[in-house]
Short mmCIF file of C-alpha atoms in Angstrom, two decimals:
data_model
loop_
_atom_site.label_atom_id
_atom_site.label_comp_id
_atom_site.label_asym_id
_atom_site.label_seq_id
_atom_site.Cartn_x
_atom_site.Cartn_y
_atom_site.Cartn_z
CA MET A 1 -1.04 -82.76 -5.29
CA LYS A 2 2.56 -81.75 -4.69
CA ALA A 3 2.91 -80.50 -8.30
CA TYR A 4 -0.30 -78.53 -7.92
CA ARG A 5 0.98 -76.84 -4.76
CA MET A 6 4.23 -75.96 -6.51
CA SER A 7 2.36 -74.40 -9.46
CA VAL A 8 0.20 -72.34 -7.10
CA TYR A 9 3.34 -71.25 -5.27
CA PHE A 10 5.11 -70.17 -8.45
CA ALA A 11 1.98 -68.39 -9.71
CA ALA A 12 1.66 -66.44 -6.45
CA PHE A 13 5.36 -65.61 -6.44
CA PHE A 14 5.26 -64.50 -10.07
CA GLY A 15 2.21 -62.33 -9.34
CA PHE A 16 3.97 -60.77 -6.39
CA VAL A 17 7.01 -59.97 -8.53
CA LEU A 18 4.80 -58.37 -11.21
CA LEU A 19 2.97 -56.39 -8.56
CA VAL A 20 6.22 -55.11 -7.13
CA LEU A 21 7.66 -54.31 -10.54
CA PHE A 22 4.57 -52.49 -11.80
CA GLY A 23 4.08 -50.81 -8.45
CA CYS A 24 7.64 -49.52 -8.53
CA GLU A 25 7.23 -48.41 -12.12
CA ASP A 26 4.03 -46.58 -11.27
CA ALA A 27 5.62 -44.97 -8.23
CA ALA A 28 8.63 -43.97 -10.31
CA ARG A 29 6.36 -42.48 -12.95
CA LYS A 30 4.45 -40.48 -10.33
CA SER A 31 7.49 -39.29 -8.45
CA ASP A 32 9.58 -38.94 -11.60
CA ARG A 33 12.60 -39.68 -9.44
CA PRO A 34 14.06 -36.84 -7.36
CA ASP A 35 13.24 -34.22 -9.99
CA ALA A 36 9.44 -34.58 -9.76
CA THR A 37 9.16 -30.98 -8.64
CA VAL A 38 11.05 -27.79 -9.33
CA LYS A 39 12.01 -25.65 -6.35
CA VAL A 40 13.07 -22.04 -6.88
CA LEU A 41 14.85 -19.90 -4.27
CA PRO A 42 14.95 -16.37 -5.75
CA GLY A 43 17.78 -14.08 -4.79
CA GLN A 44 16.82 -10.97 -2.84
CA ILE A 45 17.78 -7.45 -3.92
CA ASP A 46 18.54 -4.28 -1.98
CA GLU A 47 17.11 -1.72 -4.40
CA ILE A 48 14.57 0.98 -3.53
CA LEU A 49 11.24 -0.12 -5.03
CA SER A 50 8.80 2.46 -6.39
CA ASN A 51 5.47 0.76 -5.87
CA PRO A 52 1.93 2.15 -5.87
CA GLY A 53 0.40 3.28 -2.60
CA MET A 54 3.63 3.83 -0.68
CA GLY A 55 6.91 5.67 -0.44
CA TRP A 56 8.06 9.21 -1.08
CA GLN A 57 5.38 11.81 -1.79
CA THR A 58 5.97 14.88 -3.90
CA PHE A 59 4.12 17.98 -2.67
CA HIS A 60 2.22 20.24 -5.08
CA HIS A 61 4.65 19.12 -7.76
CA ILE A 62 4.30 16.09 -9.98
CA ALA A 63 7.43 13.96 -10.08
CA ASP A 64 8.42 15.24 -13.53
CA ASP A 65 8.41 18.85 -12.31
CA ASP A 66 9.87 18.39 -8.84
CA LYS A 67 13.34 19.89 -9.18
CA ASN A 68 14.30 18.58 -5.72
CA LEU A 69 13.48 14.95 -6.50
CA PRO A 70 16.77 13.19 -7.33
CA GLU A 71 16.90 10.51 -10.01
CA TRP A 72 17.61 7.78 -7.50
CA LEU A 73 14.45 8.58 -5.52
CA GLY A 74 11.22 7.54 -7.24
CA SER A 75 7.76 8.72 -6.24
CA THR A 76 4.39 7.16 -6.99
CA VAL A 77 2.22 9.62 -5.01
CA HIS A 78 1.62 13.32 -5.65
CA TYR A 79 0.17 14.99 -2.53
CA ALA A 80 -1.65 18.34 -2.52
CA ARG A 81 -3.92 20.49 -0.33
CA TRP A 82 -6.48 23.03 -1.49
CA GLY A 83 -9.09 25.22 0.09
CA TRP A 84 -12.77 24.50 -0.36
CA ASP A 85 -12.88 27.69 -2.43
CA THR A 86 -10.45 26.25 -4.98
CA LEU A 87 -12.42 23.04 -5.44
CA GLU A 88 -15.90 24.63 -5.44
CA PRO A 89 -15.49 28.22 -6.67
CA GLU A 90 -19.19 28.45 -7.58
CA SER A 91 -22.07 27.30 -5.45
CA GLY A 92 -22.98 23.74 -6.36
CA LYS A 93 -20.26 23.48 -9.02
CA ILE A 94 -17.14 21.56 -8.10
CA ASP A 95 -14.30 22.40 -10.45
CA TYR A 96 -14.01 18.92 -11.91
CA ALA A 97 -11.93 20.22 -14.80
CA PHE A 98 -9.26 21.42 -12.35
CA LEU A 99 -9.14 18.12 -10.46
CA ASP A 100 -9.22 16.05 -13.63
CA GLU A 101 -6.28 18.00 -15.02
CA VAL A 102 -4.23 17.41 -11.86
CA LEU A 103 -5.15 13.72 -11.97
CA GLY A 104 -4.05 13.51 -15.59
CA GLN A 105 -0.76 15.25 -14.86
CA SER A 106 -0.12 12.88 -11.97
CA ARG A 107 -0.90 9.82 -14.08
CA ARG A 108 1.43 10.94 -16.87
CA ALA A 109 4.18 11.35 -14.26
CA GLY A 110 3.64 7.77 -13.07
CA GLN A 111 1.88 8.87 -9.87
CA ARG A 112 -1.48 8.81 -8.17
CA LEU A 113 -2.93 11.87 -6.48
CA ALA A 114 -3.61 12.21 -2.75
CA PHE A 115 -5.25 15.38 -1.50
CA ARG A 116 -6.98 17.31 1.27
CA ALA A 117 -9.68 19.96 1.12
CA MET A 118 -9.54 22.63 3.88
CA CYS A 119 -12.03 25.13 5.32
CA CYS A 120 -10.14 27.19 7.93
CA SER A 121 -7.10 29.31 7.00
CA THR A 122 -4.75 31.23 9.29
CA ARG A 123 -3.80 33.71 6.55
CA THR A 124 -5.34 37.16 6.64
CA GLY A 125 -7.20 37.91 3.43
CA ASN A 126 -6.78 34.35 2.15
CA PRO A 127 -9.61 32.23 3.57
CA TYR A 128 -10.16 28.66 2.49
CA HIS A 129 -13.95 28.80 2.33
CA PRO A 130 -15.63 29.97 -0.90
CA ASP A 131 -16.88 33.56 -1.28
CA TRP A 132 -20.37 32.38 -2.15
CA LEU A 133 -20.88 30.63 1.20
CA GLU A 134 -21.91 33.79 3.05
CA GLY A 135 -24.09 34.81 0.10
CA VAL A 136 -26.25 31.68 0.47
CA GLY A 137 -26.77 32.35 4.17
CA GLY A 138 -23.74 30.61 5.69
CA LYS A 139 -22.40 32.09 8.91
CA ILE A 140 -18.80 33.32 8.82
CA LEU A 141 -16.86 33.96 12.04
CA THR A 142 -14.07 36.46 12.67
CA CYS A 143 -11.33 34.79 14.70
CA ASP A 144 -7.73 35.15 15.84
CA TYR A 145 -4.74 32.85 15.53
CA ALA A 146 -1.43 33.24 17.40
CA GLY A 147 -2.01 36.99 17.81
CA THR A 148 -3.23 37.55 14.25
CA GLN A 149 -6.70 39.12 14.25
CA GLY A 150 -9.44 39.34 11.66
CA LEU A 151 -9.32 35.81 10.26
CA LEU A 152 -12.51 34.70 8.52
CA VAL A 153 -13.60 31.07 8.97
CA PRO A 154 -16.94 29.35 8.41
CA ASP A 155 -19.01 28.35 11.41
CA LEU A 156 -19.07 24.59 10.87
CA ASP A 157 -22.03 24.28 13.25
CA ASP A 158 -24.18 26.68 11.24
CA PRO A 159 -26.98 24.66 9.56
CA VAL A 160 -26.40 26.22 6.14
CA VAL A 161 -22.63 25.76 6.30
CA LEU A 162 -23.05 22.18 7.54
CA GLU A 163 -25.50 21.31 4.78
CA ARG A 164 -23.24 22.75 2.05
CA HIS A 165 -20.17 21.16 3.64
CA LEU A 166 -21.68 17.67 3.71
CA ASP A 167 -23.04 18.10 0.17
CA PHE A 168 -19.58 19.10 -1.07
CA ILE A 169 -18.11 15.88 0.38
CA ARG A 170 -20.94 13.79 -1.08
CA ARG A 171 -20.44 15.17 -4.60
CA LEU A 172 -16.68 14.67 -4.43
CA GLY A 173 -17.31 11.03 -3.63
CA GLU A 174 -19.88 10.62 -6.40
CA ARG A 175 -17.28 11.69 -8.93
CA TYR A 176 -14.03 10.35 -7.52
CA ASP A 177 -14.60 7.38 -5.20
CA GLY A 178 -12.55 4.50 -6.54
CA HIS A 179 -10.91 6.66 -9.21
CA PRO A 180 -7.84 4.74 -10.44
CA ASP A 181 -5.65 7.85 -10.31
CA ILE A 182 -6.45 8.70 -6.65
CA ASP A 183 -4.30 7.09 -3.99
CA HIS A 184 -6.04 8.40 -0.87
CA ILE A 185 -7.93 11.38 0.52
CA ASP A 186 -7.60 13.16 3.86
CA ILE A 187 -10.61 13.65 6.09
CA GLY A 188 -9.49 17.22 6.38
CA THR A 189 -12.18 19.92 6.27
CA VAL A 190 -12.24 20.59 10.04
CA GLY A 191 -9.89 22.84 12.01
CA TRP A 192 -6.93 24.96 10.99
CA TRP A 193 -5.53 23.59 7.71
CA GLY A 194 -7.88 20.62 8.11
CA GLU A 195 -5.90 19.29 11.08
CA TRP A 196 -8.85 18.87 13.46
CA HIS A 197 -7.85 21.53 15.99
CA MET A 198 -8.28 25.29 16.45
CA SER A 199 -5.26 25.78 18.72
CA SER A 200 -3.59 29.15 19.43
CA SER A 201 -6.94 30.92 19.13
CA LYS A 202 -9.04 32.60 21.80
CA THR A 203 -12.17 32.94 19.67
CA ALA A 204 -12.20 30.10 17.13
CA LYS A 205 -14.10 26.96 18.03
CA MET A 206 -14.38 23.40 16.82
CA PRO A 207 -17.82 22.16 15.74
CA THR A 208 -19.81 20.06 18.18
CA MET A 209 -18.90 16.42 18.54
CA ALA A 210 -22.17 15.44 16.89
CA ASN A 211 -21.37 17.57 13.83
CA ARG A 212 -17.78 16.34 13.68
CA LYS A 213 -19.09 12.78 13.47
CA LYS A 214 -21.56 13.82 10.76
CA ILE A 215 -18.63 15.11 8.73
CA ILE A 216 -16.68 11.88 9.24
CA ASP A 217 -19.78 9.90 8.30
CA ALA A 218 -20.10 11.95 5.13
CA TYR A 219 -16.52 11.06 4.11
CA THR A 220 -16.88 7.36 4.88
CA ALA A 221 -20.20 7.20 3.04
CA ALA A 222 -18.84 9.08 0.01
CA PHE A 223 -15.54 7.20 -0.22
CA ARG A 224 -16.10 3.48 0.20
CA LYS A 225 -13.36 2.40 -2.21
CA THR A 226 -10.74 5.16 -1.91
CA PRO A 227 -8.64 4.99 1.29
CA LEU A 228 -9.22 7.79 3.82
CA LEU A 229 -6.72 9.22 6.31
CA MET A 230 -7.53 11.33 9.38
CA LEU A 231 -5.22 13.87 10.96
CA ILE A 232 -3.73 12.61 14.19
CA GLY A 233 -5.02 15.47 16.38
CA GLY A 234 -8.64 14.39 16.15
CA GLY A 235 -8.78 12.64 19.54
CA GLU A 236 -12.16 10.97 19.96
CA CYS A 237 -12.89 11.76 16.31
CA LEU A 238 -9.74 9.94 15.23
CA THR A 239 -10.92 6.89 17.14
CA TYR A 240 -14.29 7.17 15.42
CA ALA A 241 -12.81 7.60 11.94
CA VAL A 242 -10.45 4.64 12.37
CA SER A 243 -13.35 2.50 13.59
CA LYS A 244 -15.01 3.26 10.25
CA GLY A 245 -11.95 2.19 8.25
CA ALA A 246 -9.70 5.26 8.06
CA GLY A 247 -5.95 5.36 8.52
CA TRP A 248 -4.14 8.32 10.04
CA ARG A 249 -1.74 11.06 9.04
CA ALA A 250 0.79 12.82 11.30
CA ASP A 251 2.53 16.08 10.57
CA CYS A 252 5.82 17.10 12.19
CA LEU A 253 7.77 13.87 11.95
CA GLY A 254 11.31 14.68 13.03
CA ASP A 255 10.52 17.33 15.63
CA MET A 256 12.92 16.49 18.44
CA GLY A 257 12.61 19.84 20.23
CA GLY A 258 12.47 22.55 17.59
CA PHE A 259 9.40 24.28 19.07
CA SER A 260 10.26 23.88 22.73
CA LYS A 261 13.13 22.56 24.80
CA THR A 262 10.63 20.80 27.07
CA TRP A 263 8.17 19.42 24.50
CA CYS A 264 8.30 17.88 21.05
CA HIS A 265 6.10 15.89 18.69
CA MET A 266 8.30 12.80 18.69
CA CYS A 267 8.74 12.59 22.47
CA ASP A 268 5.46 13.99 23.74
CA ALA A 269 2.70 14.36 21.14
CA TYR A 270 2.71 11.02 19.30
CA PRO A 271 3.26 8.86 22.41
CA LYS A 272 0.10 10.40 23.93
CA LEU A 273 -2.17 10.96 20.95
CA ILE A 274 -1.86 7.52 19.36
CA PRO A 275 -2.48 5.37 22.47
CA ALA A 276 -5.18 7.77 23.71
CA ALA A 277 -7.08 7.33 20.44
CA GLY A 278 -6.44 3.56 20.47
CA VAL A 279 -5.24 3.53 16.87
CA GLN A 280 -2.00 1.56 17.20
CA ASP A 281 -3.39 -1.21 14.98
CA ALA A 282 -5.02 1.01 12.37
CA PHE A 283 -2.13 0.20 10.01
CA LYS A 284 -3.41 -3.36 9.59
CA THR A 285 -6.29 -2.19 7.40
CA ALA A 286 -5.50 1.41 6.34
CA PRO A 287 -2.34 3.40 5.56
CA ILE A 288 -0.30 5.70 7.80
CA ALA A 289 1.27 8.85 6.34
CA TRP A 290 4.05 11.05 7.74
CA GLU A 291 4.89 14.64 6.93
CA SER A 292 8.21 16.14 7.96
CA CYS A 293 8.41 18.96 10.47
CA TRP A 294 9.91 21.85 8.51
CA ASP A 295 11.91 19.57 6.22
CA MET A 296 14.86 17.22 6.60
CA ARG A 297 17.40 20.02 6.31
CA ARG A 298 16.30 21.27 9.74
CA TRP A 299 16.80 17.80 11.20
CA VAL A 300 20.39 17.69 10.01
CA LYS A 301 21.06 21.30 11.04
CA GLU A 302 19.87 20.54 14.58
CA GLY A 303 21.99 17.40 14.72
CA TRP A 304 19.01 15.09 15.25
CA SER A 305 19.57 11.43 14.44
CA LEU A 306 18.13 10.40 11.08
CA ARG A 307 18.33 6.77 12.16
CA TYR A 308 16.23 7.52 15.26
CA ILE A 309 13.57 9.43 13.27
CA PHE A 310 13.36 6.92 10.45
CA ASN A 311 13.25 3.86 12.72
CA TYR A 312 10.48 5.58 14.69
CA ALA A 313 8.46 6.18 11.52
CA LEU A 314 8.90 2.59 10.37
CA ALA A 315 8.00 1.15 13.77
CA LEU A 316 4.67 2.95 13.61
CA HIS A 317 4.12 1.31 10.21
CA GLY A 318 4.18 4.34 7.95
CA SER A 319 3.53 3.92 4.25
CA TYR A 320 4.37 7.45 3.07
CA LEU A 321 6.67 10.38 3.78
CA ASN A 322 6.01 13.89 2.50
CA ASN A 323 9.11 16.11 2.76
CA LYS A 324 7.25 18.98 1.06
CA SER A 325 9.33 18.67 -2.12
CA ALA A 326 12.13 20.50 -0.29
CA PRO A 327 15.80 19.99 -1.15
CA LEU A 328 17.39 17.04 0.59
CA PRO A 329 19.91 17.92 3.28
CA ALA A 330 23.61 17.86 2.62
CA GLY A 331 25.92 15.94 4.87
CA ALA A 332 27.83 12.72 5.24
CA ASN A 333 25.73 9.58 5.23
CA VAL A 334 22.43 11.46 4.66
CA ARG A 335 21.67 9.73 1.38
CA ALA A 336 22.59 6.34 2.84
CA GLU A 337 20.12 6.84 5.71
CA ILE A 338 17.34 7.97 3.37
CA GLU A 339 17.93 4.98 1.10
CA ARG A 340 17.92 2.63 4.07
CA PHE A 341 14.61 4.12 5.19
CA LEU A 342 13.01 3.91 1.76
CA ARG A 343 13.92 0.24 1.38
CA ARG A 344 11.53 -0.44 4.27
CA LEU A 345 8.88 2.29 3.96
CA GLY A 346 5.58 0.74 2.88
CA TYR A 347 5.28 -2.85 1.74
CA ARG A 348 8.13 -4.89 0.30
CA LEU A 349 7.06 -8.31 -0.95
CA VAL A 350 9.72 -11.00 -1.20
CA LEU A 351 9.19 -14.42 -2.73
CA LYS A 352 11.35 -16.69 -0.58
CA GLU A 353 10.55 -20.04 -2.20
CA LEU A 354 8.36 -21.49 -4.95
CA GLU A 355 7.75 -25.11 -5.90
CA HIS A 356 5.74 -26.67 -8.72
CA PRO A 357 5.64 -30.01 -10.61
CA LYS A 358 8.30 -30.47 -13.21
CA ARG A 359 5.77 -32.08 -15.55
CA ILE A 360 2.02 -31.82 -15.74
CA ARG A 361 -0.68 -32.84 -18.20
CA ALA A 362 -2.93 -30.45 -20.06
CA GLY A 363 -6.27 -29.96 -18.29
CA GLU A 364 -4.85 -30.78 -14.88
CA VAL A 365 -4.58 -28.43 -11.89
CA LEU A 366 -1.15 -26.88 -11.50
CA ILE A 367 -0.42 -26.57 -7.79
CA VAL A 368 2.09 -23.85 -6.87
CA THR A 369 3.37 -23.75 -3.29
CA MET A 370 5.20 -20.66 -2.10
CA LYS A 371 6.68 -18.85 0.85
CA TRP A 372 6.33 -15.05 0.89
CA GLN A 373 7.51 -12.40 3.30
CA ASN A 374 6.72 -8.70 3.71
CA THR A 375 10.00 -7.09 4.76
CA GLY A 376 8.59 -3.55 4.66
CA SER A 377 6.87 -1.48 7.32
CA ALA A 378 3.22 -1.79 6.23
CA PRO A 379 0.84 -4.02 4.31
CA CYS A 380 -0.14 -3.46 0.72
CA TYR A 381 -3.66 -2.11 1.11
CA ARG A 382 -4.98 -3.12 -2.29
CA PRO A 383 -5.93 -6.72 -3.16
CA TYR A 384 -3.40 -7.12 -5.94
CA ARG A 385 -3.26 -10.68 -7.25
CA LEU A 386 -0.60 -13.29 -7.95
CA ALA A 387 -0.42 -14.24 -11.61
CA TYR A 388 1.61 -16.74 -13.63
CA ARG A 389 2.73 -16.74 -17.24
CA LEU A 390 3.66 -19.68 -19.45
CA THR A 391 5.68 -19.00 -22.60
CA ASP A 392 6.33 -21.71 -25.19
CA LYS A 393 9.38 -22.10 -27.43
CA ASP A 394 7.76 -19.91 -30.11
CA GLY A 395 7.17 -17.04 -27.70
CA ARG A 396 3.41 -17.60 -27.33
CA GLU A 397 2.25 -16.50 -23.87
CA GLN A 398 -0.64 -17.54 -21.67
CA THR A 399 -1.39 -15.70 -18.42
CA PHE A 400 -3.24 -17.22 -15.47
CA VAL A 401 -4.43 -15.22 -12.48
CA GLY A 402 -4.45 -17.20 -9.26
CA ASN A 403 -6.63 -17.05 -6.17
CA ILE A 404 -4.11 -15.32 -3.91
CA THR A 405 -4.16 -11.63 -3.02
CA VAL A 406 -1.37 -9.86 -1.14
CA GLU A 407 -3.04 -7.30 1.13
CA LYS A 408 -2.99 -9.40 4.29
CA TRP A 409 0.76 -10.07 4.35
CA MET A 410 1.83 -8.19 7.47
CA PRO A 411 5.13 -6.52 8.33
CA GLY A 412 7.07 -7.17 11.49
CA SER A 413 6.41 -5.19 14.66
CA VAL A 414 8.15 -3.86 17.74
CA GLU A 415 6.67 -2.55 20.97
CA THR A 416 6.44 1.23 20.74
CA PHE A 417 6.46 4.08 23.28
CA ILE A 418 8.08 2.01 26.02
CA GLU A 419 11.22 3.36 27.68
CA GLU A 420 13.64 1.38 25.52
CA PHE A 421 11.85 2.45 22.33
CA MET A 422 11.92 6.13 23.25
CA LYS A 423 15.64 5.91 23.95
CA GLU A 424 16.45 4.24 20.63
CA PRO A 425 13.79 2.87 18.28
CA PRO A 426 15.05 -0.53 17.08
CA ASP A 427 15.20 -1.80 13.53
CA LEU A 428 11.84 -3.13 12.43
CA PRO A 429 12.05 -6.91 11.90
CA PRO A 430 10.68 -8.45 8.71
CA GLY A 431 7.17 -9.85 8.75
CA PRO A 432 6.32 -13.52 9.27
CA ILE A 433 6.81 -15.91 6.38
CA VAL A 434 3.47 -16.69 4.77
CA ASP A 435 2.86 -20.16 3.32
CA VAL A 436 0.80 -19.93 0.15
CA ILE A 437 -0.76 -22.58 -2.09
CA ASP A 438 -2.25 -21.51 -5.41
CA HIS A 439 -4.13 -23.58 -7.99
CA ILE A 440 -4.15 -23.00 -11.73
CA ILE A 441 -6.33 -25.01 -14.08
CA LEU A 442 -4.49 -25.61 -17.32
CA PRO A 443 -6.66 -25.63 -20.46
CA ASP A 444 -7.29 -28.95 -22.16
CA ASP A 445 -6.07 -27.62 -25.49
CA ILE A 446 -2.73 -26.22 -24.35
CA SER A 447 0.08 -27.55 -26.54
CA ALA A 448 2.59 -30.05 -25.28
CA GLY A 449 6.14 -28.90 -24.71
CA LYS A 450 8.41 -26.99 -22.38
CA TYR A 451 7.29 -23.60 -21.09
CA LEU A 452 9.05 -20.78 -19.30
CA PHE A 453 7.32 -20.11 -15.97
CA ASP A 454 7.09 -16.47 -14.78
CA ILE A 455 5.37 -14.77 -11.85
CA ALA A 456 4.04 -11.26 -11.17
CA VAL A 457 1.75 -9.32 -8.87
CA VAL A 458 -0.95 -7.83 -11.10
CA GLY A 459 -3.75 -5.30 -10.68
CA GLU A 460 -7.19 -5.83 -9.22
CA GLN A 461 -8.84 -5.87 -12.64
CA THR A 462 -5.98 -6.27 -15.11
CA THR A 463 -3.22 -8.76 -15.82
CA GLU A 464 -0.53 -6.08 -16.01
CA PRO A 465 2.20 -6.29 -13.34
CA VAL A 466 1.84 -3.44 -10.84
CA VAL A 467 4.26 -4.33 -8.02
CA GLN A 468 8.03 -4.57 -8.05
CA LEU A 469 9.19 -7.45 -5.87
CA GLY A 470 12.24 -7.58 -3.67
CA ILE A 471 13.82 -10.34 -5.76
CA GLU A 472 16.21 -10.58 -8.68
CA GLY A 473 15.32 -10.95 -12.33
CA ARG A 474 12.61 -8.38 -13.04
CA MET A 475 12.13 -8.03 -16.79
CA SER A 476 11.20 -4.84 -18.60
CA ASP A 477 7.54 -5.89 -18.73
CA GLY A 478 7.40 -6.38 -14.95
CA TRP A 479 7.39 -10.20 -14.91
CA TYR A 480 9.90 -12.35 -13.02
CA PRO A 481 11.23 -15.50 -14.78
CA LEU A 482 11.57 -18.40 -12.38
CA SER A 483 11.78 -21.83 -14.02
CA GLU A 484 10.59 -24.23 -16.70
CA ILE A 485 7.64 -26.58 -16.70
CA GLU A 486 6.84 -29.36 -19.17
CA ILE A 487 3.27 -29.94 -20.28
CA GLU A 488 2.30 -33.35 -21.57
CA ILE A 489 -0.73 -34.42 -23.54
CA GLU A 490 -2.46 -37.59 -22.36
CA ILE A 491 -2.72 -40.11 -25.21
CA VAL A 492 -6.02 -41.98 -25.15
CA THR A 493 -5.99 -45.41 -26.82
CA GLU A 494 -8.90 -47.03 -28.66
CA GLU A 495 -9.11 -49.57 -25.90
CA GLN A 496 -9.55 -46.82 -23.31
CA LEU A 497 -12.26 -45.21 -25.40
CA LYS A 498 -14.18 -48.51 -25.27
#
């Protein structure tokens, strides 16, 4: 009996040792020691990034023909404004050839087009409405502006004008909604220059509120894919447009008292118009565009602080600045301030950390964990996608698009229009760090071996990189090399097959 107990004891002990040994071996195989995963901490860069849907706008000049656009300042958006008469010179016939040519020119210059159509001009003898409008029964009014008499503008409440106006918007949308070469469109066919006011006139009038909303409805129905922006002076209409998905556009950025010593856009207009319309959070879903008052040369001539103006524009989450393709101002530190501003204007996506397994088997799910941060002033408003590329030792590439899109990565924020802000707008902080987990299913037939692991932000429908990231290492094809990963093939024995 004693011998039997001893044999049981030794058998149990031996089994325990085997269990420990095999358990440790299995654990070691799974963890692969400390190097089971690869962690990458990319270095950040300080360069100005020319990305789609943000940044410096050229004005009525494509980038290639803008003589005042310096080499160090890239532009991805060409902005233009035309009268209704230019876009529809004949009744019922939009000049698609004209618009298509401008779109083609913009594309060849590496830009997208943004534009506004206008109905009401303040220039004598140069109205924005088409000649044929009166001929089809549309009512034309004779108005004044700032002492100038005899201005001809369409009555936007007239049933014929309203019908043709709404039809014009509808047909524009039928042709151009979602066009890949259009960045955004202004809701801009109401008021002087399409700015949603008829100020400085004793006889001109805005259309009724009901008709204004019909016009906004026509834009939002016609353009469901292309972003829309509304001029900031719309008041109740601005609130309505933003509620239907529009962003906003503000002219006269930089006015610190050039029109009046007691009133200015920066100190008086914006702090009232934006809160009154309740559109402080519009930037979360649609872009904000700025246009300079005069141009930047006036700012420097008047001695206004570029840092104050630029921090103000960033704090309100602008994505664009249109300086009217004017020459940049001369002066010490001007370029440095513009560069500082452009590093933050729009979105700036920074990969802070990425981790993935060092080894993985073919057919398994590759889990990629990341930390991202938007250090710009606005979101990216298009659902661009994260993608990954594996390249083997022979240069063969395989691209995998993940499940992560980038449009919800928010910038930082500061409280605006309070006393401290109006004294000195602070630097905008970077956005919160976003924890991201992506999953890539590797094909069963992928070859074993070591692969280079690259990352990129690609288009909505393509696998071509479209966004420059705020990290080091960008290659000429737009991809960012990060690490290596080893792919193993599982060997199945005959015994396992049984």
